CSV table of C-alpha atoms in Angstrom, one decimal:
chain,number,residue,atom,x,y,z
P,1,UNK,CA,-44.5,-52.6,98.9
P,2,UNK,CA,-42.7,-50.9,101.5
P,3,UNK,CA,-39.9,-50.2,98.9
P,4,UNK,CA,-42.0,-48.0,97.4
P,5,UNK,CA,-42.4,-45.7,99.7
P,6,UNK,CA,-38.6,-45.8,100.6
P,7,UNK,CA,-38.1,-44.8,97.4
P,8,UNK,CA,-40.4,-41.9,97.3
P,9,UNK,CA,-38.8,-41.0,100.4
P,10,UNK,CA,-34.9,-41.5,99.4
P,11,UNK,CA,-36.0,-39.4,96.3
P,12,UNK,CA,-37.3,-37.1,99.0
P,13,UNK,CA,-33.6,-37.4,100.7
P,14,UNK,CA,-32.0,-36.6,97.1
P,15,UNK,CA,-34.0,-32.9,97.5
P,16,UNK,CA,-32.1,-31.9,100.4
P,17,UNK,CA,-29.4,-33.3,99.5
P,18,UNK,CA,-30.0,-30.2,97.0
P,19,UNK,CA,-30.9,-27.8,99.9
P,20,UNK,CA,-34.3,-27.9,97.9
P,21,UNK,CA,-38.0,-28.4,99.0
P,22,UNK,CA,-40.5,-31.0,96.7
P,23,UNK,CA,-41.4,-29.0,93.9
P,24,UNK,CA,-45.0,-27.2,94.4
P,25,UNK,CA,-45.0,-25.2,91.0
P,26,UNK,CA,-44.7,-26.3,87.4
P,27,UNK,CA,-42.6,-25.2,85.0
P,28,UNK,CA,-43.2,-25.8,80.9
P,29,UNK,CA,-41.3,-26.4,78.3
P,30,UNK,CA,-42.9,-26.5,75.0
P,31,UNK,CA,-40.8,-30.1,73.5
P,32,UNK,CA,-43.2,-30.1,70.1
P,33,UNK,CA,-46.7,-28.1,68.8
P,34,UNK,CA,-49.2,-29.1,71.4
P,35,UNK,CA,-46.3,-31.5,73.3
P,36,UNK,CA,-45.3,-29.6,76.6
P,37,UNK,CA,-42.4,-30.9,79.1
P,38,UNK,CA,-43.3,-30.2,82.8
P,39,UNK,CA,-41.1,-30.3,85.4
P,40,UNK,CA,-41.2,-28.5,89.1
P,41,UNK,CA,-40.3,-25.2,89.1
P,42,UNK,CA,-39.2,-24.9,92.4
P,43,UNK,CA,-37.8,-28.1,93.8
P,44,UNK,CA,-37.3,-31.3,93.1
P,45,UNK,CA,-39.4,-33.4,90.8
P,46,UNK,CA,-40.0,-35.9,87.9
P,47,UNK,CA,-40.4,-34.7,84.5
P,48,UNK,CA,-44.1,-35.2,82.7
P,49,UNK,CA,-45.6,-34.7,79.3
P,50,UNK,CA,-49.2,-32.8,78.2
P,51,UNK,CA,-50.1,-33.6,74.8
P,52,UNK,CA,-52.9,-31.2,74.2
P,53,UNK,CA,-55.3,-32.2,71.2
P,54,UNK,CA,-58.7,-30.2,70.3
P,55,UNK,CA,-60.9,-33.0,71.5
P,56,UNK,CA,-58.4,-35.1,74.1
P,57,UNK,CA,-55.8,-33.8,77.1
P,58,UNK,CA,-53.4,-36.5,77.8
P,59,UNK,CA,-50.7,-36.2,80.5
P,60,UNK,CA,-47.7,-38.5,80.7
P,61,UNK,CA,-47.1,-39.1,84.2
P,62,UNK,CA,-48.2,-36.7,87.2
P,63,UNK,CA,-45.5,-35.9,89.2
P,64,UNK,CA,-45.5,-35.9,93.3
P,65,UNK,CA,-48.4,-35.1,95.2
P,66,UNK,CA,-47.5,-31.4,96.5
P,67,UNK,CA,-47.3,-30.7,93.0
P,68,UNK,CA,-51.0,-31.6,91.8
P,69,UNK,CA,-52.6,-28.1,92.5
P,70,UNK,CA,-50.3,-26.2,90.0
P,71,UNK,CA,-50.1,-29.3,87.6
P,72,UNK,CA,-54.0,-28.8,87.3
P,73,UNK,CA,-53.8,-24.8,87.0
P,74,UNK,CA,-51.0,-25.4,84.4
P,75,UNK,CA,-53.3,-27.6,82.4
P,76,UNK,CA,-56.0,-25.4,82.2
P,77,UNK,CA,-54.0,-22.3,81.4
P,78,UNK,CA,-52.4,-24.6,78.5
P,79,UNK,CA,-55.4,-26.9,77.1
P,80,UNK,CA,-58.7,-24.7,79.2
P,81,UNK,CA,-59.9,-28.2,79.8
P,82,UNK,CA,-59.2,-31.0,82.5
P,83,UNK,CA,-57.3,-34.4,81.8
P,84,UNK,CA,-58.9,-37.0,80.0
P,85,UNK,CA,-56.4,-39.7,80.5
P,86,UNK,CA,-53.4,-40.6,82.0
P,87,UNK,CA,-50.5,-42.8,80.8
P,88,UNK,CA,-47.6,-43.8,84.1
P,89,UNK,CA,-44.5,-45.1,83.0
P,90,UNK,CA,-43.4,-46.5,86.3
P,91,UNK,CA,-44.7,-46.9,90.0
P,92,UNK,CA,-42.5,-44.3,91.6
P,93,UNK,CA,-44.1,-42.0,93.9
P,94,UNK,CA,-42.8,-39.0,92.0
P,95,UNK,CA,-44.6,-40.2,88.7
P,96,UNK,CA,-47.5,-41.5,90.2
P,97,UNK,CA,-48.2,-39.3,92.9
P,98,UNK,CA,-51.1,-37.4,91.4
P,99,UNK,CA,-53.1,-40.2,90.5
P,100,UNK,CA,-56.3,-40.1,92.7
P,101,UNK,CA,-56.4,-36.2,93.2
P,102,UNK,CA,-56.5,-36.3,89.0
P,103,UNK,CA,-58.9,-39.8,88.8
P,104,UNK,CA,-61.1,-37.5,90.9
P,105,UNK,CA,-61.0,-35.0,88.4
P,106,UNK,CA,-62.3,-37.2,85.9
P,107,UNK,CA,-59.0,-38.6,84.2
P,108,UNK,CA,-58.5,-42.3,83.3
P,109,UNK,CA,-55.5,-43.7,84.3
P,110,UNK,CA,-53.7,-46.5,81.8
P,111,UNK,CA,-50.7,-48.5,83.0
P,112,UNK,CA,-48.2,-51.7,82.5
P,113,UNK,CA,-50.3,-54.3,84.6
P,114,UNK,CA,-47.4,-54.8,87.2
P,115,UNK,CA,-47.6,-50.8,88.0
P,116,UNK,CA,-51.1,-51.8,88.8
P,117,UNK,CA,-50.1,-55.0,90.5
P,118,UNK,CA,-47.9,-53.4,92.9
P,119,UNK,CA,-50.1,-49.9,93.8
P,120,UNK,CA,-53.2,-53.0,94.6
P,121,UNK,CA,-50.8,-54.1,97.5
P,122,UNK,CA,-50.0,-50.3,98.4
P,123,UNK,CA,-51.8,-47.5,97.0
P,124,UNK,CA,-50.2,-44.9,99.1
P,125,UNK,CA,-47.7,-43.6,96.2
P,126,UNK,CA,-50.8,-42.9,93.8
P,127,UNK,CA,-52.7,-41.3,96.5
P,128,UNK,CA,-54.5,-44.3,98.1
P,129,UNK,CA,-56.9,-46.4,96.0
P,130,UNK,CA,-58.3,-43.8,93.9
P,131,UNK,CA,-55.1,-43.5,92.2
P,132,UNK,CA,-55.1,-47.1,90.5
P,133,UNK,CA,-54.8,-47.4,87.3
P,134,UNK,CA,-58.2,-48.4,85.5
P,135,UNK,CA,-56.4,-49.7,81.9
P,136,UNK,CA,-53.6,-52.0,82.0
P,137,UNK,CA,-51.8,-53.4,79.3
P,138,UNK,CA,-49.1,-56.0,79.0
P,139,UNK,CA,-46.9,-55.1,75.4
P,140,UNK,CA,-48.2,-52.1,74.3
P,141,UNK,CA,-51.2,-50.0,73.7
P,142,UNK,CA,-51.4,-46.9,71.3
P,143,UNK,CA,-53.6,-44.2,71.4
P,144,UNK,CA,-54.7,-41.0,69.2
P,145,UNK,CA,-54.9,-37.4,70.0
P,146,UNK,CA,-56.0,-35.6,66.5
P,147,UNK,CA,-53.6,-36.7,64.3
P,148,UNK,CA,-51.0,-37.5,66.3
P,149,UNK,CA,-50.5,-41.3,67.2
P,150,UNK,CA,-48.6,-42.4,70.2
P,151,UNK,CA,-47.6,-45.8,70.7
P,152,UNK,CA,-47.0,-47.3,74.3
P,153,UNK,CA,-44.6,-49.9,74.7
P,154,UNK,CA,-43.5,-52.0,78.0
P,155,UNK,CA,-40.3,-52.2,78.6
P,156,UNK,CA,-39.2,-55.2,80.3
P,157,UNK,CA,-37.3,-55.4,83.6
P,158,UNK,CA,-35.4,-51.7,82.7
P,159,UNK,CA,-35.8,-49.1,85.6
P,160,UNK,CA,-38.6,-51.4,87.6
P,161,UNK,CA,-40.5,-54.2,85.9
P,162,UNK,CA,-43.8,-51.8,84.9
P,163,UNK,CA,-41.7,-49.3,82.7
P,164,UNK,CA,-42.9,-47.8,79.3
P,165,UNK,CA,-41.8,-45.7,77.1
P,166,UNK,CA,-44.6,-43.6,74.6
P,167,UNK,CA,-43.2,-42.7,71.0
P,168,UNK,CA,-45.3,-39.8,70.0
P,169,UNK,CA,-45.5,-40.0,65.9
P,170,UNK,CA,-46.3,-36.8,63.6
P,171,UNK,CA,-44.1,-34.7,66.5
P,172,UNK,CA,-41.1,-37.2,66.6
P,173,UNK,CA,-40.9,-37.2,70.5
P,174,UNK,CA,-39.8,-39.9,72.9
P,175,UNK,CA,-41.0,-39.9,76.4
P,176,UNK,CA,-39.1,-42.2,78.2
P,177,UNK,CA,-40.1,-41.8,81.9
P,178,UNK,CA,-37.1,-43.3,84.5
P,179,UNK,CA,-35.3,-45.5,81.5
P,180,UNK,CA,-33.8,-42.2,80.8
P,181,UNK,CA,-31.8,-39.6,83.6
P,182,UNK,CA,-30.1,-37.2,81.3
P,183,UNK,CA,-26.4,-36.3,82.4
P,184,UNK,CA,-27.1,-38.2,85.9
P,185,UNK,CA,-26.5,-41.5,87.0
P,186,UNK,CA,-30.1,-43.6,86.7
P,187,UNK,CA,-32.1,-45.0,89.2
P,188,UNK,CA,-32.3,-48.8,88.8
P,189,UNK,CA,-34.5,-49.7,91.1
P,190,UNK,CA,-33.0,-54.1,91.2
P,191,UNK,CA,-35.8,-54.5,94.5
P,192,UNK,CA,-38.8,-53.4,92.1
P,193,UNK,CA,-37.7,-55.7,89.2
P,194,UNK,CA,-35.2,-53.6,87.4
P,195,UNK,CA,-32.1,-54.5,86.5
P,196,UNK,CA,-28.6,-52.9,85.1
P,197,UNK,CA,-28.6,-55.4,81.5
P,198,UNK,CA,-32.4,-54.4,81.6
P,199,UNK,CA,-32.3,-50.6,81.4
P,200,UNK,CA,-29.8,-50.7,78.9
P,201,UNK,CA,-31.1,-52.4,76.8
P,202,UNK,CA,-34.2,-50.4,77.1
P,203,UNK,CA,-31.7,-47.4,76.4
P,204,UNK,CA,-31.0,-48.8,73.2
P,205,UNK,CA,-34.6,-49.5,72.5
P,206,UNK,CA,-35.5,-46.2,72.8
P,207,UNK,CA,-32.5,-44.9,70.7
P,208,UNK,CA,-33.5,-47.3,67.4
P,209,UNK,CA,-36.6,-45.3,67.5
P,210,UNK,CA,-34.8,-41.9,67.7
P,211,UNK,CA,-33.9,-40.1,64.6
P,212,UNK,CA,-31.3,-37.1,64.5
P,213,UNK,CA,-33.7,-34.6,65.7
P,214,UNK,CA,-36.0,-36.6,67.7
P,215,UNK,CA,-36.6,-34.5,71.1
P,216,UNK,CA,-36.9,-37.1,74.4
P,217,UNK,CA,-38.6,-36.2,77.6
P,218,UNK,CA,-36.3,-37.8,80.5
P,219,UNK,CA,-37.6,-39.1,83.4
P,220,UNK,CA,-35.2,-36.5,85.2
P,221,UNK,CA,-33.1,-33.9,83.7
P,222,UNK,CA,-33.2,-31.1,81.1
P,223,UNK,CA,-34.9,-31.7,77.4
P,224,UNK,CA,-33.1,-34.2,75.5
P,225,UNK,CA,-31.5,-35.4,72.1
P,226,UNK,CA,-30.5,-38.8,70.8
P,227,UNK,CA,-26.6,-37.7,71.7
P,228,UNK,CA,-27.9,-37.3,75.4
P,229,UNK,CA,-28.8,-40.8,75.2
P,230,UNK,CA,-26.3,-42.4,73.8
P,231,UNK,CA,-23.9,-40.8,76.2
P,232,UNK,CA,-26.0,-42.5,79.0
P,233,UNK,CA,-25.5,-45.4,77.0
P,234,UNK,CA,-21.8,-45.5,77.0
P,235,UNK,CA,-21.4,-44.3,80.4
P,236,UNK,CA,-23.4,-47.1,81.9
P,237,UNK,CA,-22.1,-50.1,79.3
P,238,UNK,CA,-18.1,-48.9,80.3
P,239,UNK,CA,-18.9,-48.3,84.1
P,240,UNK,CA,-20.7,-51.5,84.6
P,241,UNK,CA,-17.5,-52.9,83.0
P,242,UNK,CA,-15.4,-51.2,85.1
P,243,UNK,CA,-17.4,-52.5,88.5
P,244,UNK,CA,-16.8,-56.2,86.4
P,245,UNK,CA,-13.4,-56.3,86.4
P,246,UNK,CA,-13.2,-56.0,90.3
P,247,UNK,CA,-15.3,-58.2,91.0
P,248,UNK,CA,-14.0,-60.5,88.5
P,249,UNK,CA,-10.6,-59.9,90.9
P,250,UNK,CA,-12.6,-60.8,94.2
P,251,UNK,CA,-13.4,-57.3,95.6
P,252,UNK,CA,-15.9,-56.6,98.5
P,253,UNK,CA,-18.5,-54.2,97.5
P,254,UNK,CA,-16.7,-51.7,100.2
P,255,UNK,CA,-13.2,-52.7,98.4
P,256,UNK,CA,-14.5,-51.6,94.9
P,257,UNK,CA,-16.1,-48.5,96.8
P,258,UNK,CA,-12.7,-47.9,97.4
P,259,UNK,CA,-11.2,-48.0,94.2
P,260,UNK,CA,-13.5,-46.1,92.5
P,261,UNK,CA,-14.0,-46.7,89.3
P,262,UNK,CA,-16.3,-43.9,88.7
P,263,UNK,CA,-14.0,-41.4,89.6
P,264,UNK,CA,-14.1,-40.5,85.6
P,265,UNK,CA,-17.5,-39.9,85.8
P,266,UNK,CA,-18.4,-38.2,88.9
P,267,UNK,CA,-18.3,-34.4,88.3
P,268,UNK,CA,-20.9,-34.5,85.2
P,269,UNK,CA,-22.9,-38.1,86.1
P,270,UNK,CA,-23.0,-37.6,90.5
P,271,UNK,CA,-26.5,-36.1,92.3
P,272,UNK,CA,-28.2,-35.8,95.5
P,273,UNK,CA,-29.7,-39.2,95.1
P,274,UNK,CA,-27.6,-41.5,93.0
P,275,UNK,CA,-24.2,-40.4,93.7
P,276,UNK,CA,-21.3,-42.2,92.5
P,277,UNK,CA,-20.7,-44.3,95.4
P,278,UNK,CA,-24.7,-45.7,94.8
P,279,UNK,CA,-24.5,-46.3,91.1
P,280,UNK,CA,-21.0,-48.4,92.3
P,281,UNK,CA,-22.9,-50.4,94.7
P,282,UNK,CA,-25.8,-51.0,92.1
P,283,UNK,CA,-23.4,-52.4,89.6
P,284,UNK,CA,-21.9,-54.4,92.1
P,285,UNK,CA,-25.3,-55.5,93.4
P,286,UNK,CA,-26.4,-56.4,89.8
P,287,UNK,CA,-23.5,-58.3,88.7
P,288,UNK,CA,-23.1,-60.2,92.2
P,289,UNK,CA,-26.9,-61.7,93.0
């Protein structure tokens, strides 16, 4: 469980690698009627989702913990009425990290069983013990806000091994939490259960359910389309084979660092966290064990 919180604090590192603080306010992007995007307005953060019903609040992960105070003024200023439940769609500090303050509040938090799993062994990402989630699931569980129905799937050893993804029907929205980084190079987190064959075929996943003008919620990044995807997509099926073919030729992992296959790729895919040199080595890593 101590990877966790490395990776909440590398993802802390990737911030000032920005020359920016944790995000402390929200902003909002409306992504559908009553669907809102939220992301930190001021720093770095994960993105989230607020469906907002007449009778039910849902929010779609909760973002770090410095960002709970606006995340709740947000919520009432958009719905004028607290949470009611909570979907996570990993165990990340910077999706979970809201959990207890918000469980406190009242809200009900649903999760794959492994998110739980892991956050029993250390709560300290959600917030401590208070942040656990209450509902688990192991496929899939759907739920219904008005007349919108929103189906939760598990996605199997993608991003981590607790990943879902929620297809919001009636608004034709995708949330895809960390199986999606628009127009930067993903976190695959291999020590949590992820893996590189995983996310992309969780990728693909998500894009058979996309239409033409489906909208999808990253996990990081700006507002998305189904074109956004698949460009992750391809990226990460011709890089990986790039990484293949020297290894296939005997390379070190510092050797293939060296020749770069990414170069292509690094001026529009490269950030503070996952820069080029890191996806390499994750590729590497993946296709090596």
């Amino acid at each position: 469980m101590h990877r966790l919180i490395l990776a909440t604090a590398l993802l802390a590192a990737a911030a000032s690698a920005y020359g920016q603080d944790i995000a402390t306010e929200v902003k909002v992007t409306e992504a559908a009627p009553g669907v809102y995007m939220l992301t930190g307005a001021n720093g770095f953060s994960s993105s989230m989702a607020l469906l907002v019903g007449e009778d039910r609040v849902v929010l779609i992960d909760d973002g770090m913990a410095p960002i709970t105070a606006d995340l709740v003024a947000t919520v009432d200023e958009l719905a004028d009425r607290p949470i009611d439940f909570i979907v996570n769609t990993h165990v990340h500090g910077d999706h979970v990290g809201s959990n207890a303050a918000l469980a406190e509040d009242g809200a009900i938090i649903f999760a794959h069983k492994n998110i739980r799993k892991r956050l029993v062994e250390d709560p300290s990402s959600a917030g401590g013990v208070g942040g656990l989630p209450v509902v688990t699931f192991a496929d899939g569980v759907n739920f219904h806000v008005d007349d919108i129905e929103a189906h939760v799937r598990h996605i199997a050893k993608a991003h981590t091994d607790g990943d879902a993804i929620v297809h919001i029907h009636g608004t034709d929205l995708i949330v895809a939490g960390d199986l999606f980084f628009n127009y930067m190079f993903p976190f695959i987190d291999l020590d949590s259960g992820g893996t590189v064959n995983g996310y992309i075929a969780g990728q693909r996943r998500i894009l058979k359910m996309a239409g033409d003008d489906t909208v999808i919620i990253p996990g990081h990044g700006e507002l998305a389309s189904k074109a956004d995807l698949q460009a992750s997509i391809d990226m990460l099926v011709d890089a990986q084979s790039r990484v293949e073919a020297l290894v296939l030729e005997g390379m070190t992992a510092d050797e293939v660092v060296e020749a770069n296959p990414l170069a292509d790729y690094h001026d529009t895919w490269n950030w503070g966290f996952i820069t080029t040199e890191r996806m390499t080595r994750t590729f590497y890593r993946s296709l090596t064990d």
